[in-house]
PDB file of C-alpha atoms in Angstrom:
ATOM      1  CA  UNK A   1       7.670 -15.150 -18.236  1.00  0.00           C
ATOM      2  CA  UNK A   2       8.730 -16.697 -14.427  1.00  0.00           C
ATOM      3  CA  UNK A   3       8.771 -12.680 -13.447  1.00  0.00           C
ATOM      4  CA  UNK A   4       5.305 -12.361 -14.648  1.00  0.00           C
ATOM      5  CA  UNK A   5       3.974 -15.237 -12.976  1.00  0.00           C
ATOM      6  CA  UNK A   6       5.629 -14.297  -9.894  1.00  0.00           C
ATOM      7  CA  UNK A   7       3.376 -11.158  -9.777  1.00  0.00           C
ATOM      8  CA  UNK A   8       0.328 -12.574 -10.244  1.00  0.00           C
ATOM      9  CA  UNK A   9       0.862 -15.293  -7.831  1.00  0.00           C
ATOM     10  CA  UNK A  10       1.881 -12.247  -5.494  1.00  0.00           C
ATOM     11  CA  UNK A  11      -1.485 -10.517  -6.271  1.00  0.00           C
ATOM     12  CA  UNK A  12      -3.463 -13.539  -5.281  1.00  0.00           C
ATOM     13  CA  UNK A  13      -1.110 -14.123  -2.157  1.00  0.00           C
ATOM     14  CA  UNK A  14      -1.534 -10.432  -1.266  1.00  0.00           C
ATOM     15  CA  UNK A  15      -5.480 -10.752  -1.713  1.00  0.00           C
ATOM     16  CA  UNK A  16      -5.661 -14.137   0.765  1.00  0.00           C
ATOM     17  CA  UNK A  17      -3.868 -12.468   3.284  1.00  0.00           C
ATOM     18  CA  UNK A  18      -5.876  -9.327   3.190  1.00  0.00           C
ATOM     19  CA  UNK A  19      -9.293 -10.753   3.230  1.00  0.00           C
ATOM     20  CA  UNK A  20      -9.966 -10.734   6.976  1.00  0.00           C
ATOM     21  CA  UNK A  21      -9.352  -7.141   7.367  1.00  0.00           C
ATOM     22  CA  UNK A  22     -10.866  -6.308   4.009  1.00  0.00           C
ATOM     23  CA  UNK A  23     -14.172  -7.974   5.251  1.00  0.00           C
ATOM     24  CA  UNK A  24     -14.076  -6.238   8.648  1.00  0.00           C
ATOM     25  CA  UNK A  25     -13.206  -2.912   6.861  1.00  0.00           C
ATOM     26  CA  UNK A  26     -16.507  -3.373   4.732  1.00  0.00           C
ATOM     27  CA  UNK A  27     -18.396  -3.877   7.720  1.00  0.00           C
ATOM     28  CA  UNK A  28     -17.353  -1.040   9.598  1.00  0.00           C
ATOM     29  CA  UNK A  29     -18.135   1.328   6.538  1.00  0.00           C
ATOM     30  CA  UNK A  30     -21.652  -0.375   6.467  1.00  0.00           C
ATOM     31  CA  UNK A  31     -22.224   0.370  10.030  1.00  0.00           C
ATOM     32  CA  UNK A  32     -20.761   3.784   9.815  1.00  0.00           C
ATOM     33  CA  UNK A  33     -23.217   4.533   6.458  1.00  0.00           C
ATOM     34  CA  UNK A  34     -26.171   3.826   8.445  1.00  0.00           C
ATOM     35  CA  UNK A  35     -25.665   7.258  10.401  1.00  0.00           C
ATOM     36  CA  UNK A  36     -26.872   8.715   6.632  1.00  0.00           C
ATOM     37  CA  UNK A  37     -28.318   5.474   4.650  1.00  0.00           C
ATOM     38  CA  UNK A  38     -31.092   3.227   5.888  1.00  0.00           C
ATOM     39  CA  UNK A  39     -30.173  -0.018   7.267  1.00  0.00           C
ATOM     40  CA  UNK A  40     -31.644  -2.337   4.560  1.00  0.00           C
ATOM     41  CA  UNK A  41     -29.463  -0.145   1.721  1.00  0.00           C
ATOM     42  CA  UNK A  42     -26.624  -0.168   3.985  1.00  0.00           C
ATOM     43  CA  UNK A  43     -26.836  -4.205   4.433  1.00  0.00           C
ATOM     44  CA  UNK A  44     -27.780  -4.595   0.654  1.00  0.00           C
ATOM     45  CA  UNK A  45     -24.255  -2.781  -0.246  1.00  0.00           C
ATOM     46  CA  UNK A  46     -22.579  -4.963   2.067  1.00  0.00           C
ATOM     47  CA  UNK A  47     -23.871  -8.103   0.943  1.00  0.00           C
ATOM     48  CA  UNK A  48     -22.684  -7.145  -2.813  1.00  0.00           C
ATOM     49  CA  UNK A  49     -19.184  -6.027  -1.530  1.00  0.00           C
ATOM     50  CA  UNK A  50     -18.906  -9.388   0.504  1.00  0.00           C
ATOM     51  CA  UNK A  51     -19.862 -11.309  -2.371  1.00  0.00           C
ATOM     52  CA  UNK A  52     -17.258  -8.889  -4.892  1.00  0.00           C
ATOM     53  CA  UNK A  53     -14.515  -9.865  -1.880  1.00  0.00           C
ATOM     54  CA  UNK A  54     -15.465 -13.464  -1.508  1.00  0.00           C
ATOM     55  CA  UNK A  55     -14.981 -14.101  -5.299  1.00  0.00           C
ATOM     56  CA  UNK A  56     -11.580 -12.392  -5.411  1.00  0.00           C
ATOM     57  CA  UNK A  57     -10.772 -14.586  -2.402  1.00  0.00           C
ATOM     58  CA  UNK A  58     -11.938 -17.920  -4.023  1.00  0.00           C
ATOM     59  CA  UNK A  59      -9.953 -16.972  -7.291  1.00  0.00           C
ATOM     60  CA  UNK A  60      -6.823 -16.241  -5.398  1.00  0.00           C
ATOM     61  CA  UNK A  61      -6.881 -19.128  -3.518  1.00  0.00           C
ATOM     62  CA  UNK A  62      -7.570 -21.352  -6.831  1.00  0.00           C
ATOM     63  CA  UNK A  63      -4.440 -19.629  -8.811  1.00  0.00           C
ATOM     64  CA  UNK A  64      -2.303 -20.328  -5.339  1.00  0.00           C
ATOM     65  CA  UNK A  65      -3.701 -23.939  -5.199  1.00  0.00           C
ATOM     66  CA  UNK A  66      -2.720 -24.436  -9.003  1.00  0.00           C
ATOM     67  CA  UNK A  67       0.649 -25.692  -9.449  1.00  0.00           C
ATOM     68  CA  UNK A  68       1.305 -23.904 -12.547  1.00  0.00           C
ATOM     69  CA  UNK A  69      -0.224 -21.294 -14.550  1.00  0.00           C
ATOM     70  CA  UNK A  70      -0.094 -22.957 -17.828  1.00  0.00           C
ATOM     71  CA  UNK A  71       1.134 -21.217 -20.856  1.00  0.00           C
ATOM     72  CA  UNK A  72       1.212 -17.538 -22.060  1.00  0.00           C
ATOM     73  CA  UNK A  73      -2.545 -18.039 -22.380  1.00  0.00           C
ATOM     74  CA  UNK A  74      -3.191 -18.785 -19.066  1.00  0.00           C
ATOM     75  CA  UNK A  75      -1.421 -16.203 -17.576  1.00  0.00           C
ATOM     76  CA  UNK A  76      -3.200 -13.643 -19.618  1.00  0.00           C
ATOM     77  CA  UNK A  77      -6.576 -15.041 -18.498  1.00  0.00           C
ATOM     78  CA  UNK A  78      -5.576 -14.744 -14.860  1.00  0.00           C
ATOM     79  CA  UNK A  79      -4.534 -11.061 -15.359  1.00  0.00           C
ATOM     80  CA  UNK A  80      -7.609 -10.742 -17.095  1.00  0.00           C
ATOM     81  CA  UNK A  81      -9.644 -12.299 -14.475  1.00  0.00           C
ATOM     82  CA  UNK A  82      -8.396 -10.189 -11.457  1.00  0.00           C
ATOM     83  CA  UNK A  83      -8.556  -7.461 -13.471  1.00  0.00           C
ATOM     84  CA  UNK A  84     -12.371  -7.940 -13.823  1.00  0.00           C
ATOM     85  CA  UNK A  85     -12.685  -8.876 -10.446  1.00  0.00           C
ATOM     86  CA  UNK A  86     -11.241  -5.885  -9.460  1.00  0.00           C
ATOM     87  CA  UNK A  87     -12.968  -3.653 -11.318  1.00  0.00           C
ATOM     88  CA  UNK A  88     -16.449  -5.512  -9.812  1.00  0.00           C
ATOM     89  CA  UNK A  89     -14.933  -5.160  -6.448  1.00  0.00           C
ATOM     90  CA  UNK A  90     -14.394  -1.135  -7.347  1.00  0.00           C
ATOM     91  CA  UNK A  91     -18.069  -0.948  -8.681  1.00  0.00           C
ATOM     92  CA  UNK A  92     -19.415  -2.430  -5.370  1.00  0.00           C
ATOM     93  CA  UNK A  93     -17.410   0.456  -3.625  1.00  0.00           C
ATOM     94  CA  UNK A  94     -18.591   2.867  -6.064  1.00  0.00           C
ATOM     95  CA  UNK A  95     -22.027   1.944  -5.404  1.00  0.00           C
ATOM     96  CA  UNK A  96     -21.490   3.022  -1.662  1.00  0.00           C
ATOM     97  CA  UNK A  97     -20.148   6.346  -2.931  1.00  0.00           C
ATOM     98  CA  UNK A  98     -23.053   6.911  -5.301  1.00  0.00           C
ATOM     99  CA  UNK A  99     -25.658   6.124  -2.588  1.00  0.00           C
ATOM    100  CA  UNK A 100     -23.728   8.100  -0.106  1.00  0.00           C
ATOM    101  CA  UNK A 101     -23.567  11.374  -2.923  1.00  0.00           C
ATOM    102  CA  UNK A 102     -27.173  11.719  -2.897  1.00  0.00           C
ATOM    103  CA  UNK A 103     -27.278  12.577   0.871  1.00  0.00           C
ATOM    104  CA  UNK A 104     -26.877  16.718   1.189  1.00  0.00           C
ATOM    105  CA  UNK A 105     -24.877  16.444   4.084  1.00  0.00           C
ATOM    106  CA  UNK A 106     -21.340  18.075   4.775  1.00  0.00           C
ATOM    107  CA  UNK A 107     -20.540  15.092   7.113  1.00  0.00           C
ATOM    108  CA  UNK A 108     -21.411  12.640   4.355  1.00  0.00           C
ATOM    109  CA  UNK A 109     -18.846  14.345   2.223  1.00  0.00           C
ATOM    110  CA  UNK A 110     -15.760  13.824   4.671  1.00  0.00           C
ATOM    111  CA  UNK A 111     -17.318  10.162   4.631  1.00  0.00           C
ATOM    112  CA  UNK A 112     -17.088   9.815   0.769  1.00  0.00           C
ATOM    113  CA  UNK A 113     -13.741  11.048   0.695  1.00  0.00           C
ATOM    114  CA  UNK A 114     -12.431   8.588   3.985  1.00  0.00           C
ATOM    115  CA  UNK A 115     -14.227   5.617   1.994  1.00  0.00           C
ATOM    116  CA  UNK A 116     -12.716   6.506  -1.446  1.00  0.00           C
ATOM    117  CA  UNK A 117      -8.993   6.938   0.353  1.00  0.00           C
ATOM    118  CA  UNK A 118      -9.340   3.868   1.838  1.00  0.00           C
ATOM    119  CA  UNK A 119     -10.441   2.028  -1.149  1.00  0.00           C
ATOM    120  CA  UNK A 120      -7.840   3.382  -3.385  1.00  0.00           C
ATOM    121  CA  UNK A 121      -5.245   2.916  -0.889  1.00  0.00           C
ATOM    122  CA  UNK A 122      -6.378  -1.112  -0.707  1.00  0.00           C
ATOM    123  CA  UNK A 123      -6.681  -1.306  -4.470  1.00  0.00           C
ATOM    124  CA  UNK A 124      -3.277   0.545  -5.014  1.00  0.00           C
ATOM    125  CA  UNK A 125      -1.167  -1.480  -2.222  1.00  0.00           C
ATOM    126  CA  UNK A 126      -2.941  -5.220  -3.183  1.00  0.00           C
ATOM    127  CA  UNK A 127      -3.415  -4.934  -6.738  1.00  0.00           C
ATOM    128  CA  UNK A 128      -0.017  -3.346  -7.558  1.00  0.00           C
ATOM    129  CA  UNK A 129       1.402  -6.464  -8.874  1.00  0.00           C
ATOM    130  CA  UNK A 130      -1.223  -6.380 -11.699  1.00  0.00           C
ATOM    131  CA  UNK A 131      -1.395  -3.199 -13.124  1.00  0.00           C
ATOM    132  CA  UNK A 132      -4.217  -3.578 -15.127  1.00  0.00           C
ATOM    133  CA  UNK A 133      -6.077  -4.542 -11.960  1.00  0.00           C
ATOM    134  CA  UNK A 134      -5.404  -1.253 -10.473  1.00  0.00           C
ATOM    135  CA  UNK A 135      -6.698   0.530 -13.101  1.00  0.00           C
ATOM    136  CA  UNK A 136     -10.033  -1.687 -13.466  1.00  0.00           C
ATOM    137  CA  UNK A 137     -10.388  -1.504  -9.773  1.00  0.00           C
ATOM    138  CA  UNK A 138     -10.021   2.457  -9.502  1.00  0.00           C
ATOM    139  CA  UNK A 139     -11.951   3.174 -12.897  1.00  0.00           C
ATOM    140  CA  UNK A 140     -15.458   2.492 -10.849  1.00  0.00           C
ATOM    141  CA  UNK A 141     -14.364   4.998  -8.348  1.00  0.00           C
ATOM    142  CA  UNK A 142     -13.361   7.823 -10.730  1.00  0.00           C
ATOM    143  CA  UNK A 143     -16.512   7.356 -12.677  1.00  0.00           C
ATOM    144  CA  UNK A 144     -18.858   7.615  -9.750  1.00  0.00           C
ATOM    145  CA  UNK A 145     -16.551  10.723  -8.585  1.00  0.00           C
ATOM    146  CA  UNK A 146     -16.958  12.338 -11.795  1.00  0.00           C
ATOM    147  CA  UNK A 147     -20.622  11.935 -11.539  1.00  0.00           C
ATOM    148  CA  UNK A 148     -20.926  13.398  -7.765  1.00  0.00           C
ATOM    149  CA  UNK A 149     -21.279  17.068  -8.867  1.00  0.00           C
ATOM    150  CA  UNK A 150     -24.280  16.000 -11.103  1.00  0.00           C
ATOM    151  CA  UNK A 151     -25.786  13.793  -8.246  1.00  0.00           C
ATOM    152  CA  UNK A 152     -24.814  16.504  -5.644  1.00  0.00           C
ATOM    153  CA  UNK A 153     -25.569  19.758  -6.938  1.00  0.00           C
ATOM    154  CA  UNK A 154     -23.164  21.888  -4.581  1.00  0.00           C
ATOM    155  CA  UNK A 155     -20.288  23.990  -4.490  1.00  0.00           C
ATOM    156  CA  UNK A 156     -18.712  21.551  -2.294  1.00  0.00           C
ATOM    157  CA  UNK A 157     -19.227  18.876  -4.904  1.00  0.00           C
ATOM    158  CA  UNK A 158     -16.820  19.889  -7.381  1.00  0.00           C
ATOM    159  CA  UNK A 159     -14.343  20.117  -4.750  1.00  0.00           C
ATOM    160  CA  UNK A 160     -14.830  16.781  -3.282  1.00  0.00           C
ATOM    161  CA  UNK A 161     -14.596  15.551  -6.869  1.00  0.00           C
ATOM    162  CA  UNK A 162     -11.205  17.343  -7.701  1.00  0.00           C
ATOM    163  CA  UNK A 163      -9.855  15.968  -4.457  1.00  0.00           C
ATOM    164  CA  UNK A 164     -10.738  12.291  -4.957  1.00  0.00           C
ATOM    165  CA  UNK A 165      -9.345  12.753  -8.267  1.00  0.00           C
ATOM    166  CA  UNK A 166      -5.893  13.688  -7.070  1.00  0.00           C
ATOM    167  CA  UNK A 167      -6.136  10.942  -4.392  1.00  0.00           C
ATOM    168  CA  UNK A 168      -6.827   8.866  -7.722  1.00  0.00           C
ATOM    169  CA  UNK A 169      -3.613   9.899  -9.497  1.00  0.00           C
ATOM    170  CA  UNK A 170      -1.585   9.568  -6.372  1.00  0.00           C
ATOM    171  CA  UNK A 171      -2.390   5.977  -5.819  1.00  0.00           C
ATOM    172  CA  UNK A 172      -2.158   4.919  -9.410  1.00  0.00           C
ATOM    173  CA  UNK A 173       1.578   6.549  -8.744  1.00  0.00           C
ATOM    174  CA  UNK A 174       2.038   4.505  -5.691  1.00  0.00           C
ATOM    175  CA  UNK A 175       1.126   1.264  -7.340  1.00  0.00           C
ATOM    176  CA  UNK A 176       3.637   2.241  -9.972  1.00  0.00           C
ATOM    177  CA  UNK A 177       6.619   2.411  -7.789  1.00  0.00           C
ATOM    178  CA  UNK A 178       5.335  -0.602  -6.286  1.00  0.00           C
ATOM    179  CA  UNK A 179       5.022  -2.642  -9.166  1.00  0.00           C
ATOM    180  CA  UNK A 180       8.604  -1.493 -10.256  1.00  0.00           C
ATOM    181  CA  UNK A 181       9.827  -2.519  -6.476  1.00  0.00           C
ATOM    182  CA  UNK A 182       8.484  -5.590  -6.631  1.00  0.00           C
ATOM    183  CA  UNK A 183      10.063  -6.079 -10.364  1.00  0.00           C
ATOM    184  CA  UNK A 184      13.352  -5.195  -8.707  1.00  0.00           C
ATOM    185  CA  UNK A 185      13.271  -7.206  -5.999  1.00  0.00           C
ATOM    186  CA  UNK A 186      12.254 -10.668  -8.041  1.00  0.00           C
ATOM    187  CA  UNK A 187      15.192  -9.253 -10.592  1.00  0.00           C
ATOM    188  CA  UNK A 188      17.937  -9.528  -7.818  1.00  0.00           C
ATOM    189  CA  UNK A 189      16.930 -12.726  -6.597  1.00  0.00           C
TER     190      UNK A 189
END
């Protein structure tokens, strides 16, 4: 139980430590997205993703300020809350991908791939200590990637979807390795 509590605390610490770089990343991507999207759409998305990030930051700080997680029910609640928060965060990013997928440009496909690679790397590394959060955070991205060929009916869309799916599998496996490494580190203490 102590090990599980420490894993949830590590999740919160990683989220707090990465907050500012994540805010900057979102702002930079929103700025770059204005090449293909109208400014109000990009700013609207930025507001949504910043709200999702702020919620995760607030929840993480709240957990860290709390002296104890309580009983097993409290621990399970925090894991569930973080998984739902990560799903909301992933959904915000998926919304951007969905908007960009509607643009019929080859350049935007490269940008979509870049965005998904960045977000999956972030989710896999920051959330690795709570596996449910990894799966929840990546699920919206997988869903929107599966819909890309329907949104943008081009031959390249199917290839893009396969590349995205491959990246998601890679990052899920990476998250599993990071989880195993964190467990080994805690057990060696």
